[in-house]
Amino acid sequence: MASFAGSWRNAVRSLSVVPAVAAAANVTKDVKAVPSQISCSSKPALVRDIPKFGNSALPPLPPATLAPVLLETLERVLTATGSFFDLDCYGSKSEFEDALWWSWAKLGSACDRTSPAYKQRAASTADSANRVRDKQRVESKWGLGESGDASLEFYDPAGELVARGYEAVVYGDHGPYIEFKEEQIYWPTFCRHRLKGPGRTHFEHYNRDVSIKLYDQFKTVADQPDPPAAFPNAFSCSNNRSEGYADYRAGRLYTSVDSFFEAGGRCA
């Protein structure tokens, strides 16, 4: 997985921290953030508010759901880049989901957001020298077990809840990542999103100061034997794996162990 570009970090940091605006930060420079009517902090508990739309008809998009400027910008980016589009937006989880379903339907695609039943991995993913080193570091430095913990809570540097429980630490050739189910994420903390087209592999979600990044996987990386060369890090290792460079699962969310703690995140 790749860390987000500094230019996008700066663009997002320039947005107001007032919750619930929708914007296109990396598509057009002349579009300003427009307030919507949904507050990112309006839901006090863990939520999983995914609207269900049919595969053929476009979902209804009343003005209270998505800002008109976001719809206008989505139309432009879909025309320009098709299924490989990406768009930065700022709003609630339900706004993100509405934009996702509508934009993919415009492309003739459907996104199955139903999380499959979780199946424990039969063996440790720390199966090579680089991964064993990562596991030793993660367990000795931060005490995270590979098999997960349903009660451990994760907090961002500001003390905002990130998640309650985790499924596993996945050791791949791009470093170790914490794996979550969607219902473990505390979504009011994540008001900033990167929406992507069906030609990509994941969406992205960020907390208010973009110190924490979640990868929202909708495809595996089974067709990528090595980690992306364009986004190297200190833990990247090319092992030319036929099964893909990491066992990222569709329907799960991930955050880099090292990035989380180095940013000031903590567990309790």
mmCIF file of C-alpha atoms in Angstrom:
data_model
loop_
_atom_site.group_PDB
_atom_site.id
_atom_site.type_symbol
_atom_site.label_atom_id
_atom_site.label_comp_id
_atom_site.label_asym_id
_atom_site.label_seq_id
_atom_site.Cartn_x
_atom_site.Cartn_y
_atom_site.Cartn_z
ATOM 1 C CA MET A 1 0.000 0.000 0.000
ATOM 2 C CA ALA A 2 1.131 3.511 -0.685
ATOM 3 C CA SER A 3 1.400 6.553 1.541
ATOM 4 C CA PHE A 4 -0.540 9.526 0.248
ATOM 5 C CA ALA A 5 1.293 12.236 -1.642
ATOM 6 C CA GLY A 6 2.454 15.359 0.137
ATOM 7 C CA SER A 7 0.617 17.567 -2.331
ATOM 8 C CA TRP A 8 -2.680 15.931 -1.428
ATOM 9 C CA ARG A 9 -1.865 16.201 2.287
ATOM 10 C CA ASN A 10 -1.375 19.950 1.819
ATOM 11 C CA ALA A 11 -4.580 20.267 -0.177
ATOM 12 C CA VAL A 12 -6.594 18.504 2.491
ATOM 13 C CA ARG A 13 -4.983 20.453 5.309
ATOM 14 C CA SER A 14 -6.095 23.652 3.582
ATOM 15 C CA LEU A 15 -9.766 22.671 3.944
ATOM 16 C CA SER A 16 -11.798 23.936 6.869
ATOM 17 C CA VAL A 17 -11.960 21.591 9.839
ATOM 18 C CA VAL A 18 -15.669 22.319 10.193
ATOM 19 C CA PRO A 19 -17.345 18.944 9.567
ATOM 20 C CA ALA A 20 -19.507 17.971 6.621
ATOM 21 C CA VAL A 21 -18.290 19.644 3.490
ATOM 22 C CA ALA A 22 -17.853 17.960 0.157
ATOM 23 C CA ALA A 23 -15.010 19.007 -2.118
ATOM 24 C CA ALA A 24 -12.816 17.939 -5.005
ATOM 25 C CA ALA A 25 -9.302 18.729 -3.836
ATOM 26 C CA ASN A 26 -7.265 17.039 -6.556
ATOM 27 C CA VAL A 27 -9.467 17.342 -9.631
ATOM 28 C CA THR A 28 -10.099 20.998 -10.266
ATOM 29 C CA LYS A 29 -8.431 23.990 -8.674
ATOM 30 C CA ASP A 30 -11.360 26.347 -9.169
ATOM 31 C CA VAL A 31 -13.845 24.379 -7.056
ATOM 32 C CA LYS A 32 -14.260 25.455 -3.445
ATOM 33 C CA ALA A 33 -15.519 23.350 -0.567
ATOM 34 C CA VAL A 34 -19.294 23.545 -0.276
ATOM 35 C CA PRO A 35 -21.138 22.859 3.002
ATOM 36 C CA SER A 36 -23.625 20.023 3.108
ATOM 37 C CA GLN A 37 -26.265 19.359 5.742
ATOM 38 C CA ILE A 38 -24.840 16.247 7.413
ATOM 39 C CA SER A 39 -22.473 16.454 10.371
ATOM 40 C CA CYS A 40 -19.548 14.056 10.523
ATOM 41 C CA SER A 41 -19.886 13.924 14.287
ATOM 42 C CA SER A 42 -23.644 13.387 14.433
ATOM 43 C CA LYS A 43 -23.480 9.636 15.140
ATOM 44 C CA PRO A 44 -22.332 8.738 18.656
ATOM 45 C CA ALA A 45 -21.637 5.032 18.183
ATOM 46 C CA LEU A 46 -20.023 2.583 15.788
ATOM 47 C CA VAL A 47 -22.047 2.732 12.590
ATOM 48 C CA ARG A 48 -22.386 0.859 9.331
ATOM 49 C CA ASP A 49 -24.822 2.989 7.371
ATOM 50 C CA ILE A 50 -24.510 1.636 3.826
ATOM 51 C CA PRO A 51 -27.408 2.480 1.500
ATOM 52 C CA LYS A 52 -28.580 -0.371 -0.702
ATOM 53 C CA PHE A 53 -29.358 0.549 -4.278
ATOM 54 C CA GLY A 54 -30.231 -1.699 -7.186
ATOM 55 C CA ASN A 55 -27.564 -2.540 -9.733
ATOM 56 C CA SER A 56 -29.405 -0.975 -12.656
ATOM 57 C CA ALA A 57 -31.048 2.234 -11.442
ATOM 58 C CA LEU A 58 -29.086 5.235 -10.230
ATOM 59 C CA PRO A 59 -29.507 5.946 -6.513
ATOM 60 C CA PRO A 60 -31.550 8.992 -5.515
ATOM 61 C CA LEU A 61 -29.363 11.948 -4.617
ATOM 62 C CA PRO A 62 -31.405 14.641 -2.874
ATOM 63 C CA PRO A 63 -29.637 17.987 -2.309
ATOM 64 C CA ALA A 64 -29.353 17.234 1.416
ATOM 65 C CA THR A 65 -27.226 14.169 0.670
ATOM 66 C CA LEU A 66 -24.496 15.445 -1.639
ATOM 67 C CA ALA A 67 -23.335 18.962 -2.356
ATOM 68 C CA PRO A 68 -24.091 20.047 -5.948
ATOM 69 C CA VAL A 69 -20.447 20.982 -6.530
ATOM 70 C CA LEU A 70 -19.421 17.405 -5.695
ATOM 71 C CA LEU A 71 -21.907 15.984 -8.200
ATOM 72 C CA GLU A 72 -20.722 18.434 -10.842
ATOM 73 C CA THR A 73 -17.077 17.537 -10.241
ATOM 74 C CA LEU A 74 -17.840 13.813 -10.226
ATOM 75 C CA GLU A 75 -19.480 14.186 -13.633
ATOM 76 C CA ARG A 76 -16.324 15.828 -14.982
ATOM 77 C CA VAL A 77 -13.868 13.343 -13.499
ATOM 78 C CA LEU A 78 -15.937 10.344 -14.633
ATOM 79 C CA THR A 79 -15.918 11.700 -18.168
ATOM 80 C CA ALA A 80 -12.184 12.408 -18.050
ATOM 81 C CA THR A 81 -10.803 9.248 -16.413
ATOM 82 C CA GLY A 82 -13.588 6.658 -16.304
ATOM 83 C CA SER A 83 -13.153 3.634 -14.050
ATOM 84 C CA PHE A 84 -9.700 4.752 -12.872
ATOM 85 C CA PHE A 85 -10.899 8.029 -11.386
ATOM 86 C CA ASP A 86 -10.055 9.233 -7.904
ATOM 87 C CA LEU A 87 -11.621 12.144 -6.079
ATOM 88 C CA ASP A 88 -10.928 13.682 -2.689
ATOM 89 C CA CYS A 89 -14.030 14.606 -0.713
ATOM 90 C CA TYR A 90 -14.891 15.723 2.786
ATOM 91 C CA GLY A 91 -18.113 14.611 4.443
ATOM 92 C CA SER A 92 -19.847 11.920 6.463
ATOM 93 C CA LYS A 93 -19.595 8.188 5.851
ATOM 94 C CA SER A 94 -23.127 8.129 4.431
ATOM 95 C CA GLU A 95 -22.250 10.934 1.993
ATOM 96 C CA PHE A 96 -19.199 8.986 0.872
ATOM 97 C CA GLU A 97 -21.305 5.864 0.319
ATOM 98 C CA ASP A 98 -23.908 7.801 -1.693
ATOM 99 C CA ALA A 99 -21.181 9.276 -3.904
ATOM 100 C CA LEU A 100 -19.667 5.807 -4.317
ATOM 101 C CA TRP A 101 -22.868 4.090 -5.375
ATOM 102 C CA TRP A 102 -23.907 6.893 -7.729
ATOM 103 C CA SER A 103 -20.507 7.271 -9.431
ATOM 104 C CA TRP A 104 -20.020 3.535 -9.925
ATOM 105 C CA ALA A 105 -23.562 3.169 -11.266
ATOM 106 C CA LYS A 106 -22.782 5.920 -13.778
ATOM 107 C CA LEU A 107 -19.930 3.691 -14.980
ATOM 108 C CA GLY A 108 -22.195 0.647 -15.177
ATOM 109 C CA SER A 109 -20.560 -1.004 -12.163
ATOM 110 C CA ALA A 110 -21.848 -2.185 -8.806
ATOM 111 C CA CYS A 111 -19.805 -2.199 -5.613
ATOM 112 C CA ASP A 112 -20.591 -5.043 -3.229
ATOM 113 C CA ARG A 113 -19.995 -3.552 0.224
ATOM 114 C CA THR A 114 -21.220 -6.612 2.085
ATOM 115 C CA SER A 115 -18.391 -7.814 4.297
ATOM 116 C CA PRO A 116 -17.924 -11.578 3.907
ATOM 117 C CA ALA A 117 -17.803 -13.757 6.999
ATOM 118 C CA TYR A 118 -14.354 -13.494 8.505
ATOM 119 C CA LYS A 119 -12.144 -16.534 8.041
ATOM 120 C CA GLN A 120 -9.051 -16.807 10.173
ATOM 121 C CA ARG A 121 -5.845 -17.391 8.251
ATOM 122 C CA ALA A 122 -4.606 -20.950 8.570
ATOM 123 C CA ALA A 123 -1.003 -19.872 9.082
ATOM 124 C CA SER A 124 1.010 -16.821 10.035
ATOM 125 C CA THR A 125 1.598 -14.288 7.267
ATOM 126 C CA ALA A 126 5.120 -13.759 8.658
ATOM 127 C CA ASP A 127 6.599 -16.384 6.336
ATOM 128 C CA SER A 128 9.794 -14.743 5.085
ATOM 129 C CA ALA A 129 12.794 -13.017 6.639
ATOM 130 C CA ASN A 130 11.490 -9.482 6.072
ATOM 131 C CA ARG A 131 8.078 -10.328 7.531
ATOM 132 C CA VAL A 132 9.553 -12.122 10.545
ATOM 133 C CA ARG A 133 11.612 -9.006 11.314
ATOM 134 C CA ASP A 134 8.461 -6.884 11.065
ATOM 135 C CA LYS A 135 6.560 -9.211 13.390
ATOM 136 C CA GLN A 136 9.316 -9.139 15.999
ATOM 137 C CA ARG A 137 9.336 -5.335 15.873
ATOM 138 C CA VAL A 138 5.547 -4.970 16.108
ATOM 139 C CA GLU A 139 5.166 -7.400 18.996
ATOM 140 C CA SER A 140 8.137 -6.151 21.014
ATOM 141 C CA LYS A 141 7.556 -2.435 20.441
ATOM 142 C CA TRP A 142 3.751 -2.151 20.476
ATOM 143 C CA GLY A 143 2.501 -5.490 21.779
ATOM 144 C CA LEU A 144 0.065 -6.162 18.936
ATOM 145 C CA GLY A 145 -0.659 -9.859 18.466
ATOM 146 C CA GLU A 146 -1.032 -11.211 14.961
ATOM 147 C CA SER A 147 -4.378 -12.890 15.672
ATOM 148 C CA GLY A 148 -6.239 -9.738 16.736
ATOM 149 C CA ASP A 149 -8.121 -8.544 19.811
ATOM 150 C CA ALA A 150 -11.851 -7.779 19.849
ATOM 151 C CA SER A 151 -11.643 -5.348 22.789
ATOM 152 C CA LEU A 152 -8.514 -3.281 22.092
ATOM 153 C CA GLU A 153 -9.314 0.362 21.305
ATOM 154 C CA PHE A 154 -7.309 2.552 18.921
ATOM 155 C CA TYR A 155 -7.110 6.353 19.245
ATOM 156 C CA ASP A 156 -5.679 9.024 16.965
ATOM 157 C CA PRO A 157 -3.185 11.671 18.202
ATOM 158 C CA ALA A 158 -6.072 13.949 19.258
ATOM 159 C CA GLY A 159 -7.609 11.203 21.394
ATOM 160 C CA GLU A 160 -10.467 10.483 18.972
ATOM 161 C CA LEU A 161 -11.576 6.858 18.765
ATOM 162 C CA VAL A 162 -10.397 5.166 15.559
ATOM 163 C CA ALA A 163 -11.574 1.598 16.088
ATOM 164 C CA ARG A 164 -12.758 -0.829 18.716
ATOM 165 C CA GLY A 165 -11.125 -4.208 18.166
ATOM 166 C CA TYR A 166 -9.083 -5.533 15.251
ATOM 167 C CA GLU A 167 -8.998 -8.791 13.319
ATOM 168 C CA ALA A 168 -5.301 -9.341 12.663
ATOM 169 C CA VAL A 169 -1.936 -7.860 11.885
ATOM 170 C CA VAL A 170 -1.210 -8.735 8.261
ATOM 171 C CA TYR A 171 2.475 -9.088 7.419
ATOM 172 C CA GLY A 172 3.126 -8.326 3.768
ATOM 173 C CA ASP A 173 6.010 -7.226 1.601
ATOM 174 C CA HIS A 174 5.062 -3.558 2.052
ATOM 175 C CA GLY A 175 5.212 -3.693 5.842
ATOM 176 C CA PRO A 176 2.755 -4.721 8.585
ATOM 177 C CA TYR A 177 -0.869 -3.533 8.513
ATOM 178 C CA ILE A 178 -3.652 -3.721 11.088
ATOM 179 C CA GLU A 179 -6.772 -5.353 9.646
ATOM 180 C CA PHE A 180 -10.266 -4.206 10.689
ATOM 181 C CA LYS A 181 -13.836 -5.148 9.947
ATOM 182 C CA GLU A 182 -15.988 -2.209 8.889
ATOM 183 C CA GLU A 183 -18.128 -2.363 12.012
ATOM 184 C CA GLN A 184 -15.016 -2.006 14.195
ATOM 185 C CA ILE A 185 -14.259 1.447 12.768
ATOM 186 C CA TYR A 186 -15.615 4.509 14.577
ATOM 187 C CA TRP A 187 -16.724 6.357 11.462
ATOM 188 C CA PRO A 188 -17.461 9.817 12.953
ATOM 189 C CA THR A 189 -13.679 10.222 13.286
ATOM 190 C CA PHE A 190 -13.218 9.846 9.511
ATOM 191 C CA CYS A 191 -14.572 12.872 7.631
ATOM 192 C CA ARG A 192 -12.142 12.925 4.714
ATOM 193 C CA HIS A 193 -12.193 10.374 1.941
ATOM 194 C CA ARG A 194 -10.650 9.439 -1.376
ATOM 195 C CA LEU A 195 -13.261 7.913 -3.648
ATOM 196 C CA LYS A 196 -11.914 5.733 -6.469
ATOM 197 C CA GLY A 197 -13.291 3.978 -9.512
ATOM 198 C CA PRO A 198 -13.750 0.228 -10.049
ATOM 199 C CA GLY A 199 -10.424 0.028 -11.882
ATOM 200 C CA ARG A 200 -8.584 0.648 -8.591
ATOM 201 C CA THR A 201 -8.136 -1.602 -5.538
ATOM 202 C CA HIS A 202 -9.178 0.469 -2.506
ATOM 203 C CA PHE A 203 -10.741 3.654 -1.164
ATOM 204 C CA GLU A 204 -9.084 5.818 1.490
ATOM 205 C CA HIS A 205 -10.404 7.466 4.648
ATOM 206 C CA TYR A 206 -8.666 10.025 6.872
ATOM 207 C CA ASN A 207 -9.254 11.530 10.278
ATOM 208 C CA ARG A 208 -9.588 15.292 10.716
ATOM 209 C CA ASP A 209 -5.869 16.140 10.681
ATOM 210 C CA VAL A 210 -5.062 13.361 8.139
ATOM 211 C CA SER A 211 -2.610 11.757 10.572
ATOM 212 C CA ILE A 212 -4.431 8.404 10.290
ATOM 213 C CA LYS A 213 -5.131 6.745 6.949
ATOM 214 C CA LEU A 214 -7.428 3.768 6.387
ATOM 215 C CA TYR A 215 -7.249 1.673 3.240
ATOM 216 C CA ASP A 216 -10.754 0.433 2.423
ATOM 217 C CA GLN A 217 -10.045 -2.624 0.275
ATOM 218 C CA PHE A 218 -12.504 -3.646 -2.451
ATOM 219 C CA LYS A 219 -10.055 -5.792 -4.450
ATOM 220 C CA THR A 220 -7.140 -7.991 -3.488
ATOM 221 C CA VAL A 221 -3.581 -7.478 -4.750
ATOM 222 C CA ALA A 222 -3.298 -11.082 -5.943
ATOM 223 C CA ASP A 223 -2.222 -9.833 -9.381
ATOM 224 C CA GLN A 224 0.670 -7.781 -7.942
ATOM 225 C CA PRO A 225 3.633 -10.040 -7.047
ATOM 226 C CA ASP A 226 5.632 -7.165 -5.554
ATOM 227 C CA PRO A 227 4.731 -3.976 -3.666
ATOM 228 C CA PRO A 228 4.271 -0.841 -5.792
ATOM 229 C CA ALA A 229 7.660 0.482 -6.862
ATOM 230 C CA ALA A 230 6.256 4.009 -7.008
ATOM 231 C CA PHE A 231 5.629 3.986 -3.246
ATOM 232 C CA PRO A 232 8.608 2.369 -1.516
ATOM 233 C CA ASN A 233 9.047 2.432 2.240
ATOM 234 C CA ALA A 234 11.591 1.154 4.740
ATOM 235 C CA PHE A 235 9.849 -2.238 4.872
ATOM 236 C CA SER A 236 9.290 -2.878 1.155
ATOM 237 C CA CYS A 237 10.704 -6.134 -0.152
ATOM 238 C CA SER A 238 10.276 -7.681 -3.597
ATOM 239 C CA ASN A 239 9.702 -11.421 -3.191
ATOM 240 C CA ASN A 240 7.876 -11.998 -6.504
ATOM 241 C CA ARG A 241 4.987 -13.856 -4.874
ATOM 242 C CA SER A 242 2.516 -15.629 -7.141
ATOM 243 C CA GLU A 243 -0.283 -15.001 -4.607
ATOM 244 C CA GLY A 244 0.407 -11.258 -4.432
ATOM 245 C CA TYR A 245 2.623 -9.207 -2.151
ATOM 246 C CA ALA A 246 0.142 -9.168 0.780
ATOM 247 C CA ASP A 247 -3.067 -10.874 1.884
ATOM 248 C CA TYR A 248 -5.294 -7.786 1.817
ATOM 249 C CA ARG A 249 -8.914 -8.917 1.704
ATOM 250 C CA ALA A 250 -11.834 -7.246 -0.033
ATOM 251 C CA GLY A 251 -14.289 -5.883 2.521
ATOM 252 C CA ARG A 252 -11.616 -5.204 5.149
ATOM 253 C CA LEU A 253 -9.860 -1.987 6.157
ATOM 254 C CA TYR A 254 -6.167 -1.533 6.877
ATOM 255 C CA THR A 255 -3.797 0.958 8.419
ATOM 256 C CA SER A 256 -0.015 0.791 8.560
ATOM 257 C CA VAL A 257 1.202 -0.251 12.011
ATOM 258 C CA ASP A 258 4.308 1.923 11.816
ATOM 259 C CA SER A 259 2.509 4.964 10.412
ATOM 260 C CA PHE A 260 -0.240 4.732 13.034
ATOM 261 C CA PHE A 261 2.092 4.765 16.029
ATOM 262 C CA GLU A 262 4.649 7.151 14.528
ATOM 263 C CA ALA A 263 1.837 9.672 13.964
ATOM 264 C CA GLY A 264 0.996 9.544 17.668
ATOM 265 C CA GLY A 265 -1.772 6.949 17.634
ATOM 266 C CA ARG A 266 -2.205 4.769 20.697
ATOM 267 C CA CYS A 267 -4.045 1.696 21.967
ATOM 268 C CA ALA A 268 -5.866 1.127 25.235
#
